[in-house]
Amino acid sequence: MRFSCFVLLCTSIIAGVVSGSDIQAATHYVNNQTGSDEFDGLSAKTAVATIARAIALSKTSDRIELANTGIVYRESMLFRRLGGAPNRPFVVEGNGAVISGLRSLPPEQWKSTGEGVYVLQLDQTPYGNPFLVSAGKRLPAARNREALKEGEHYWDRESHRVYLHCTAGKRPVDYKLEATLQVSGLTLTSASYISCQNLIAEHFTNDGFNIHGDCRGIRLENVVARHNGDDGISIHEAGGLIVQNAYVHDNFYGIQDVNASRSVYNGVLAEKNQVGVSLVGGYHSLVDCQVRKNTQKEIDIAGAVPRHLIGGEQNLLARTILFAQNVSVFGEGSAVGLSVRNGAHAIVEHTVITGTRTGVSIDAQSHGHLTLTAVSKCDTILDLRTKDCFLDYNLYGVGRFRWMETDYSADQWAAYQAASQQDQHSRIEQISVSADGLVSTPGEVLLYSERKQTVGPTAPFTLSFSQD
């Protein structure tokens, strides 16, 4: 009898699991050309017109599918306490469509203040870093009104006024002006188990993809974040994010993950941002990624104290941990390839850093573990201010090696090794790096446990993305 009851119980549980997973989620179709918010959105022929309406119609574990009409969707995509489950995520299929935070600015609303300067009064200034766009291109911004030059604009946040200094002979009507007036693109607030794919987010004042609060099981795949005022992709608090195949460019930060968040990036290209990757708290992984041509820093990680989280000061994740593998970093004179500071921890292997003024910088409070990595074409190859580090089986180009407060030239390599007790099996080599990140040298391969070791990425970076 007991056995029969047990079998019946197990059968009921299994049946419940199966029936739960077989529940059909609804698909909500969006088309900004043929759709109408008066339609039900349940087929491509009866698509709604706006993303906001599709979200309002959605329930747990549903699907939203955007039609890529070639016309930009000028709206945000906000999920608040709406998502899926581990076995049935909510799916957003972008089909390559673009969401944009731009809004047109009527030229007749600009008022002349004299000498080619015009002013536009707004009701409010959106959060983030708003800016003007002319004919699809970002206009240069002045630091203040007094410094405004021809062809530049200045956004006065306090007065909610935008100033434009037109070039000689032009007026605002000649610029086809738009402004970033929406805050973030895909915005998740305490929304879990959402999978977003094939979506482009551009021209938002804050982030292209913004994840806040209790967000678990978030996945982004084949996404682009470009021309946003702050971050391309950003996750906060203790959220969890996986990104597979993404292109983040021309933002302030390509990626900026903070607090006690957890993120995994595979196959990401971050370029032409002010900072390629910024990590301030949390555990993060960069694998098979390329970071290049960023203005200030390529990769910057720093420990944090997220006081808005309970026990944030004692949370070990807030110290920031980075695992980097098969990453190629190409600077064009940017300050540093990898900066580790404020108590952060970096574990780096099979990586190459080239073309930055400083290759690797680790401050006195931080920890670094660097193996099977090549650093070349940097004025300062290593800047190590901490003894809490391990470096070995690396290849370096000619440059300066700073250990604590002492600088060593390439000719003083043996003295650097003796003083630091680091890099005992590393050596200085003539290093060539191909565009896909693979490293080649004329010297003998490094051996560990009598096995040949690959220095630099073990596989080429092969992802390609269309340009603007």
Coordinates of C-alpha atoms in Angstrom, one line a residue:
M1 CA 0.0 0.0 0.0
R2 CA 2.8 2.4 0.9
F3 CA 4.6 1.5 -2.2
S4 CA 1.5 2.2 -4.3
C5 CA 1.0 5.5 -2.7
F6 CA 4.6 6.4 -3.3
V7 CA 4.3 5.5 -7.0
L8 CA 1.1 7.5 -7.2
L9 CA 2.8 10.5 -5.6
C10 CA 5.8 10.3 -7.9
T11 CA 3.5 10.0 -10.9
S12 CA 1.5 13.0 -9.8
I13 CA 4.7 15.1 -9.4
I14 CA 6.1 14.1 -12.8
A15 CA 2.7 14.8 -14.4
G16 CA 2.7 18.2 -12.8
V17 CA 6.1 19.0 -14.0
V18 CA 5.3 17.9 -17.6
S19 CA 1.9 19.7 -17.7
G20 CA 3.5 22.8 -16.3
S21 CA 6.3 22.8 -18.9
D22 CA 3.7 22.1 -21.7
I23 CA 1.7 25.3 -20.9
Q24 CA 1.7 27.3 -24.1
A25 CA 3.1 30.8 -23.7
A26 CA 1.6 33.5 -25.8
T27 CA 3.6 35.4 -28.5
H28 CA 2.9 39.1 -28.8
Y29 CA 3.8 40.6 -32.2
V30 CA 4.9 44.2 -32.7
N31 CA 5.1 46.1 -36.0
N32 CA 5.6 49.8 -36.0
Q33 CA 4.4 50.2 -39.6
T34 CA 1.3 48.0 -39.9
G35 CA 0.4 47.3 -36.3
S36 CA -2.2 49.0 -34.1
D37 CA -2.4 49.0 -30.4
E38 CA -6.1 48.3 -30.9
F39 CA -5.2 44.9 -32.2
D40 CA -4.7 41.8 -30.0
G41 CA -1.1 41.3 -31.1
L42 CA -1.5 37.5 -31.2
S43 CA -0.4 37.2 -34.9
A44 CA 1.8 39.0 -37.3
K45 CA -1.3 40.2 -39.1
T46 CA -2.8 41.6 -35.9
A47 CA 0.4 43.0 -34.4
V48 CA 0.3 45.9 -32.0
A49 CA 2.2 49.1 -32.9
T50 CA 4.2 49.6 -29.7
I51 CA 6.5 47.6 -27.5
A52 CA 4.8 49.1 -24.4
R53 CA 1.5 47.7 -25.5
A54 CA 3.0 44.2 -26.1
I55 CA 4.5 44.3 -22.6
A56 CA 1.2 45.4 -21.1
L57 CA -0.5 42.4 -22.7
S58 CA 2.2 39.9 -21.6
K59 CA 2.2 37.4 -18.7
T60 CA 4.9 35.2 -17.2
S61 CA 7.0 33.3 -19.7
D62 CA 5.4 34.9 -22.8
R63 CA 7.3 36.0 -25.9
I64 CA 7.5 39.3 -27.7
E65 CA 8.5 39.4 -31.3
L66 CA 9.5 42.6 -33.0
A67 CA 9.1 43.0 -36.8
N68 CA 12.3 44.5 -38.3
T69 CA 10.6 47.0 -40.5
G70 CA 13.7 49.1 -41.1
I71 CA 12.1 51.9 -39.1
V72 CA 13.5 52.5 -35.6
Y73 CA 11.3 51.8 -32.6
R74 CA 11.5 55.1 -30.7
E75 CA 10.7 53.8 -27.2
S76 CA 12.2 52.0 -24.2
M77 CA 11.5 48.4 -23.3
L78 CA 10.7 48.2 -19.6
F79 CA 10.1 45.0 -17.7
R80 CA 9.1 45.5 -14.1
R81 CA 8.4 42.3 -12.1
L82 CA 7.6 40.5 -15.3
G83 CA 9.7 37.7 -16.6
G84 CA 9.8 33.9 -16.8
A85 CA 11.0 30.8 -15.0
P86 CA 14.2 28.8 -15.2
N87 CA 12.5 26.2 -17.4
R88 CA 10.5 28.7 -19.4
P89 CA 12.2 32.1 -19.8
F90 CA 10.4 35.1 -21.1
V91 CA 11.7 35.7 -24.7
V92 CA 12.3 39.0 -26.5
E93 CA 13.1 38.4 -30.2
G94 CA 14.3 41.6 -31.8
N95 CA 14.9 40.2 -35.3
G96 CA 17.6 42.9 -35.7
A97 CA 15.3 45.7 -34.9
V98 CA 16.5 49.0 -33.4
I99 CA 15.1 50.7 -30.3
S100 CA 16.2 54.3 -29.9
G101 CA 15.9 57.0 -27.2
L102 CA 16.0 59.8 -29.8
R103 CA 13.2 62.4 -30.2
S104 CA 13.0 65.1 -32.9
L105 CA 13.3 68.7 -31.8
P106 CA 11.1 71.1 -33.7
P107 CA 13.3 73.8 -35.1
E108 CA 10.8 76.6 -34.4
Q109 CA 11.2 76.1 -30.7
W110 CA 14.8 77.2 -30.8
K111 CA 15.3 80.9 -29.8
S112 CA 18.3 83.0 -30.9
T113 CA 20.4 84.6 -28.1
G114 CA 22.7 86.3 -30.7
E115 CA 26.0 85.6 -32.3
G116 CA 24.9 82.2 -33.7
V117 CA 23.8 80.8 -30.4
Y118 CA 20.3 79.3 -30.0
V119 CA 18.6 78.0 -26.9
L120 CA 15.9 75.4 -26.4
Q121 CA 13.8 75.3 -23.2
L122 CA 12.7 71.8 -22.1
D123 CA 10.2 70.8 -19.4
Q124 CA 12.8 68.5 -17.8
T125 CA 16.2 66.9 -18.3
P126 CA 16.2 63.1 -18.4
Y127 CA 18.5 61.1 -16.1
G128 CA 21.9 60.2 -17.5
N129 CA 24.0 62.0 -20.0
P130 CA 21.8 63.5 -22.7
F131 CA 23.2 64.9 -25.9
L132 CA 22.1 66.3 -29.3
V133 CA 22.3 64.3 -32.6
S134 CA 22.5 66.0 -36.0
A135 CA 21.6 63.9 -39.1
G136 CA 22.4 60.7 -37.1
K137 CA 25.7 61.9 -35.7
R138 CA 26.4 63.0 -32.2
L139 CA 27.2 66.7 -31.9
P140 CA 30.3 67.7 -29.8
A141 CA 29.5 68.9 -26.3
A142 CA 31.0 71.8 -24.5
R143 CA 31.9 71.6 -20.8
N144 CA 29.9 74.8 -20.0
R145 CA 28.1 77.6 -21.8
E146 CA 31.0 79.9 -21.7
A147 CA 33.2 77.4 -23.5
L148 CA 30.7 76.8 -26.3
K149 CA 32.2 76.9 -29.8
E150 CA 30.8 76.7 -33.3
G151 CA 29.3 73.3 -34.0
E152 CA 29.0 72.4 -30.3
H153 CA 26.1 72.2 -27.8
Y154 CA 25.8 72.5 -24.1
W155 CA 23.1 70.9 -22.0
D156 CA 22.3 72.9 -18.8
R157 CA 20.7 70.3 -16.5
E158 CA 19.6 72.7 -13.8
S159 CA 17.7 75.1 -16.1
H160 CA 16.7 72.3 -18.5
R161 CA 18.0 74.4 -21.4
V162 CA 20.0 73.2 -24.4
Y163 CA 22.4 75.6 -26.1
L164 CA 23.6 75.2 -29.7
H165 CA 26.3 77.3 -31.4
C166 CA 25.6 77.1 -35.1
T167 CA 28.3 77.4 -37.6
A168 CA 28.4 80.5 -39.7
G169 CA 25.4 80.8 -42.0
K170 CA 23.4 78.0 -40.3
R171 CA 20.4 77.8 -38.1
P172 CA 18.9 75.0 -36.1
V173 CA 16.6 74.0 -38.9
D174 CA 19.7 73.1 -41.0
Y175 CA 20.9 70.5 -38.5
K176 CA 18.0 68.0 -38.5
L177 CA 18.3 67.9 -34.7
E178 CA 17.3 65.1 -32.4
A179 CA 17.9 64.6 -28.7
T180 CA 18.4 61.6 -26.4
L181 CA 15.3 62.0 -24.3
Q182 CA 14.6 58.4 -23.2
V183 CA 16.7 57.0 -20.3
S184 CA 17.5 53.3 -21.1
G185 CA 16.7 50.8 -23.8
L186 CA 16.0 47.3 -22.5
T187 CA 15.3 48.0 -18.8
L188 CA 14.8 45.2 -16.3
T189 CA 13.7 46.0 -12.8
S190 CA 13.3 43.0 -10.5
A191 CA 12.5 40.9 -13.6
S192 CA 14.1 37.4 -13.9
Y193 CA 14.6 34.7 -16.5
I194 CA 14.4 36.9 -19.6
S195 CA 16.2 36.0 -22.8
C196 CA 16.7 38.9 -25.3
Q197 CA 18.2 38.3 -28.7
N198 CA 18.9 40.1 -31.9
L199 CA 18.2 43.6 -30.6
I200 CA 20.0 46.9 -31.1
A201 CA 19.7 49.6 -28.4
E202 CA 21.0 53.1 -29.2
H203 CA 20.9 56.7 -28.3
F204 CA 19.6 56.5 -24.7
T205 CA 20.7 59.0 -22.1
N206 CA 21.8 56.2 -19.7
D207 CA 22.2 52.6 -20.8
G208 CA 21.4 50.5 -23.8
F209 CA 20.7 47.4 -21.6
N210 CA 20.1 48.2 -18.0
I211 CA 19.5 45.6 -15.3
H212 CA 18.5 46.5 -11.8
G213 CA 17.2 44.9 -8.6
D214 CA 16.3 41.2 -8.2
C215 CA 17.2 40.0 -11.7
R216 CA 18.2 36.4 -12.0
G217 CA 18.8 34.3 -15.1
I218 CA 19.1 37.2 -17.6
R219 CA 20.5 36.3 -21.0
L220 CA 21.5 38.6 -23.9
E221 CA 22.4 37.1 -27.2
N222 CA 23.4 38.8 -30.5
V223 CA 22.8 42.3 -29.2
V224 CA 24.3 45.7 -30.0
A225 CA 24.5 48.6 -27.7
R226 CA 25.8 51.8 -29.3
H227 CA 25.8 55.6 -28.8
N228 CA 24.4 55.6 -25.3
G229 CA 25.1 58.3 -22.8
D230 CA 26.5 56.0 -20.1
D231 CA 26.8 52.2 -20.5
G232 CA 26.2 49.9 -23.3
I233 CA 25.4 47.0 -21.0
S234 CA 25.1 47.3 -17.2
I235 CA 23.9 45.0 -14.3
H236 CA 23.5 46.1 -10.7
E237 CA 22.9 44.8 -7.2
A238 CA 23.2 41.0 -7.0
G239 CA 21.8 40.2 -10.4
G240 CA 22.9 37.5 -12.8
L241 CA 23.7 38.0 -16.5
I242 CA 25.0 35.9 -19.4
V243 CA 25.9 37.7 -22.6
Q244 CA 26.7 35.7 -25.7
N245 CA 27.9 37.5 -28.8
A246 CA 27.5 41.3 -28.4
Y247 CA 28.9 44.5 -29.8
V248 CA 29.2 47.5 -27.5
H249 CA 30.6 50.7 -29.0
D250 CA 30.6 54.5 -28.8
N251 CA 29.1 54.6 -25.3
F252 CA 30.8 56.1 -22.3
Y253 CA 31.4 52.6 -20.8
G254 CA 31.0 49.7 -23.1
I255 CA 30.3 47.4 -20.2
Q256 CA 29.9 48.6 -16.6
D257 CA 28.8 46.0 -14.0
V258 CA 28.6 47.0 -10.4
N259 CA 27.8 46.1 -6.7
A260 CA 27.6 42.4 -6.1
S261 CA 26.4 41.4 -9.6
R262 CA 27.5 38.4 -11.5
S263 CA 28.1 38.4 -15.3
V264 CA 29.6 36.1 -17.9
Y265 CA 30.6 37.5 -21.3
N266 CA 31.5 35.3 -24.2
G267 CA 32.2 36.6 -27.6
V268 CA 32.0 40.4 -27.0
L269 CA 33.6 43.2 -28.9
A270 CA 33.9 46.4 -27.0
E271 CA 35.4 49.3 -28.9
K272 CA 35.4 53.1 -29.3
N273 CA 34.0 53.7 -25.9
Q274 CA 35.6 56.0 -23.3
V275 CA 36.2 52.9 -21.2
G276 CA 35.8 49.5 -22.7
V277 CA 35.0 47.4 -19.7
S278 CA 34.5 48.7 -16.1
L279 CA 33.8 46.4 -13.3
V280 CA 33.1 47.8 -9.8
G281 CA 32.0 45.0 -7.5
G282 CA 30.8 41.5 -8.2
Y283 CA 32.2 38.4 -10.1
H284 CA 32.7 38.7 -13.8
S285 CA 34.1 36.6 -16.6
L286 CA 35.4 37.7 -20.0
V287 CA 36.1 34.8 -22.3
D288 CA 36.8 35.0 -26.1
C289 CA 36.4 38.7 -26.1
Q290 CA 38.1 41.6 -27.8
V291 CA 38.5 45.1 -26.2
R292 CA 40.0 47.7 -28.5
K293 CA 40.4 51.4 -29.4
N294 CA 38.8 52.8 -26.3
T295 CA 39.7 56.3 -25.4
Q296 CA 40.7 56.2 -21.7
K297 CA 41.1 52.6 -20.4
E298 CA 40.5 49.3 -22.0
I299 CA 39.6 47.2 -18.9
D300 CA 39.3 48.8 -15.5
I301 CA 38.3 46.8 -12.4
A302 CA 38.0 48.3 -8.9
G303 CA 36.7 47.1 -5.5
A304 CA 33.5 48.6 -4.2
V305 CA 31.5 49.3 -1.1
P306 CA 27.8 49.0 -2.1
R307 CA 26.3 50.5 1.1
H308 CA 22.8 50.2 -0.3
L309 CA 23.1 46.4 0.0
I310 CA 22.7 44.7 3.3
G311 CA 26.2 44.0 4.7
G312 CA 27.7 45.5 1.5
E313 CA 30.9 46.4 3.4
Q314 CA 31.5 42.7 4.3
N315 CA 30.3 41.2 1.0
L316 CA 33.3 39.5 -0.5
L317 CA 31.8 39.8 -4.0
A318 CA 31.9 43.6 -3.7
R319 CA 35.7 43.4 -3.8
T320 CA 35.4 42.6 -7.5
I321 CA 36.7 39.4 -9.1
L322 CA 37.5 39.2 -12.8
F323 CA 38.4 36.0 -14.7
A324 CA 39.7 36.8 -18.2
Q325 CA 40.6 34.1 -20.7
N326 CA 41.3 34.4 -24.5
V327 CA 40.9 38.1 -24.4
S328 CA 42.7 40.4 -26.9
V329 CA 43.2 44.0 -25.9
F330 CA 44.3 46.5 -28.6
G331 CA 44.9 50.1 -27.4
E332 CA 45.6 53.0 -29.7
G333 CA 47.4 55.1 -27.0
S334 CA 44.8 54.6 -24.3
A335 CA 46.1 54.9 -20.7
V336 CA 46.0 51.2 -19.6
G337 CA 45.1 47.8 -20.9
L338 CA 44.2 46.3 -17.6
S339 CA 43.9 48.3 -14.4
V340 CA 43.2 46.5 -11.1
R341 CA 42.6 48.8 -8.1
N342 CA 40.9 49.4 -4.8
G343 CA 41.2 45.8 -3.6
A344 CA 40.0 44.1 -6.8
H345 CA 41.2 40.7 -8.0
A346 CA 42.1 39.7 -11.5
I347 CA 42.8 36.2 -12.8
V348 CA 44.1 36.5 -16.4
E349 CA 45.3 33.8 -18.7
H350 CA 45.8 33.3 -22.4
T351 CA 45.4 37.0 -23.1
V352 CA 47.2 39.6 -25.1
I353 CA 47.5 43.3 -24.3
T354 CA 49.2 45.7 -26.8
G355 CA 49.3 49.3 -27.7
T356 CA 48.4 51.0 -24.4
R357 CA 50.7 53.3 -22.5
T358 CA 50.6 50.9 -19.5
G359 CA 49.9 47.2 -20.1
V360 CA 49.0 45.9 -16.7
S361 CA 48.6 48.0 -13.6
I362 CA 47.9 46.5 -10.1
D363 CA 47.7 48.9 -7.1
A364 CA 48.9 48.2 -3.6
Q365 CA 45.5 47.0 -2.3
S366 CA 44.7 44.6 -5.2
H367 CA 45.6 41.1 -6.4
G368 CA 46.7 39.9 -9.8
H369 CA 47.2 36.4 -11.2
L370 CA 48.7 36.6 -14.7
T371 CA 49.8 33.6 -16.7
L372 CA 50.3 32.6 -20.4
T373 CA 49.7 36.2 -21.4
A374 CA 51.6 38.5 -23.8
V375 CA 52.1 42.2 -23.2
S376 CA 53.8 44.3 -25.9
K377 CA 54.1 47.8 -27.4
C378 CA 53.5 49.5 -24.1
D379 CA 55.8 52.2 -22.6
T380 CA 55.2 50.5 -19.2
I381 CA 54.7 46.8 -19.6
L382 CA 53.9 46.1 -15.9
D383 CA 53.2 48.5 -13.1
L384 CA 53.0 46.3 -9.9
R385 CA 52.5 48.0 -6.6
T386 CA 51.6 44.9 -4.6
K387 CA 53.4 41.7 -3.5
D388 CA 50.0 40.0 -3.5
C389 CA 50.3 38.7 -7.0
F390 CA 51.5 35.9 -9.2
L391 CA 52.9 36.2 -12.7
D392 CA 54.7 33.5 -14.7
Y393 CA 54.9 31.9 -18.1
N394 CA 54.3 35.2 -19.8
L395 CA 55.9 36.9 -22.8
Y396 CA 56.7 40.6 -22.8
G397 CA 57.9 43.1 -25.3
V398 CA 60.5 45.8 -24.6
G399 CA 59.4 48.4 -22.1
R400 CA 59.5 49.5 -18.5
F401 CA 58.8 47.0 -15.6
R402 CA 57.8 48.7 -12.3
W403 CA 58.0 46.6 -9.2
M404 CA 56.8 48.5 -6.1
E405 CA 58.7 51.8 -6.3
T406 CA 61.5 50.7 -8.6
D407 CA 61.6 50.8 -12.4
Y408 CA 63.5 48.3 -14.5
S409 CA 64.3 48.5 -18.1
A410 CA 64.3 45.5 -20.5
D411 CA 68.1 45.3 -20.0
Q412 CA 67.5 44.9 -16.3
W413 CA 65.1 41.9 -16.7
A414 CA 67.1 39.6 -14.4
A415 CA 67.1 42.3 -11.7
Y416 CA 63.4 42.6 -11.9
Q417 CA 63.0 38.9 -11.6
A418 CA 65.3 38.8 -8.5
A419 CA 63.6 41.7 -6.8
S420 CA 60.0 40.6 -7.4
Q421 CA 60.4 36.8 -7.5
Q422 CA 57.8 37.0 -10.3
D423 CA 58.0 35.8 -13.9
Q424 CA 60.6 33.2 -13.2
H425 CA 59.7 31.4 -16.4
S426 CA 58.6 34.4 -18.4
R427 CA 60.8 36.2 -20.9
I428 CA 61.2 39.2 -23.1
E429 CA 60.5 38.4 -26.8
Q430 CA 59.8 40.0 -30.1
I431 CA 56.0 39.7 -30.2
S432 CA 53.7 39.8 -33.2
V433 CA 49.9 40.0 -32.7
S434 CA 47.4 39.5 -35.5
A435 CA 44.1 41.3 -35.7
D436 CA 42.3 38.2 -34.4
G437 CA 44.5 38.3 -31.2
L438 CA 46.8 35.3 -32.0
V439 CA 50.4 35.8 -30.8
S440 CA 53.5 34.6 -32.6
T441 CA 57.2 34.9 -31.6
P442 CA 60.4 33.7 -33.1
G443 CA 61.6 32.1 -29.8
E444 CA 61.1 28.7 -28.4
V445 CA 57.7 27.8 -26.9
L446 CA 57.3 27.9 -23.2
L447 CA 57.1 24.5 -21.4
Y448 CA 55.2 23.7 -18.2
S449 CA 55.4 20.1 -16.9
E450 CA 57.2 19.3 -20.2
R451 CA 54.1 20.3 -22.2
K452 CA 54.2 23.1 -24.8
Q453 CA 52.1 26.1 -23.7
T454 CA 50.3 28.6 -25.9
V455 CA 50.9 32.2 -24.8
G456 CA 48.0 34.5 -25.7
P457 CA 44.6 33.4 -26.9
T458 CA 44.2 29.8 -27.8
A459 CA 41.6 30.6 -30.5
P460 CA 41.2 33.6 -32.8
F461 CA 38.5 36.2 -32.2
T462 CA 36.3 35.6 -35.2
L463 CA 33.1 37.5 -34.4
S464 CA 32.2 40.3 -36.9
F465 CA 29.6 43.0 -36.6
S466 CA 28.3 45.4 -39.2
Q467 CA 29.3 49.0 -38.6
D468 CA 26.8 51.9 -38.4

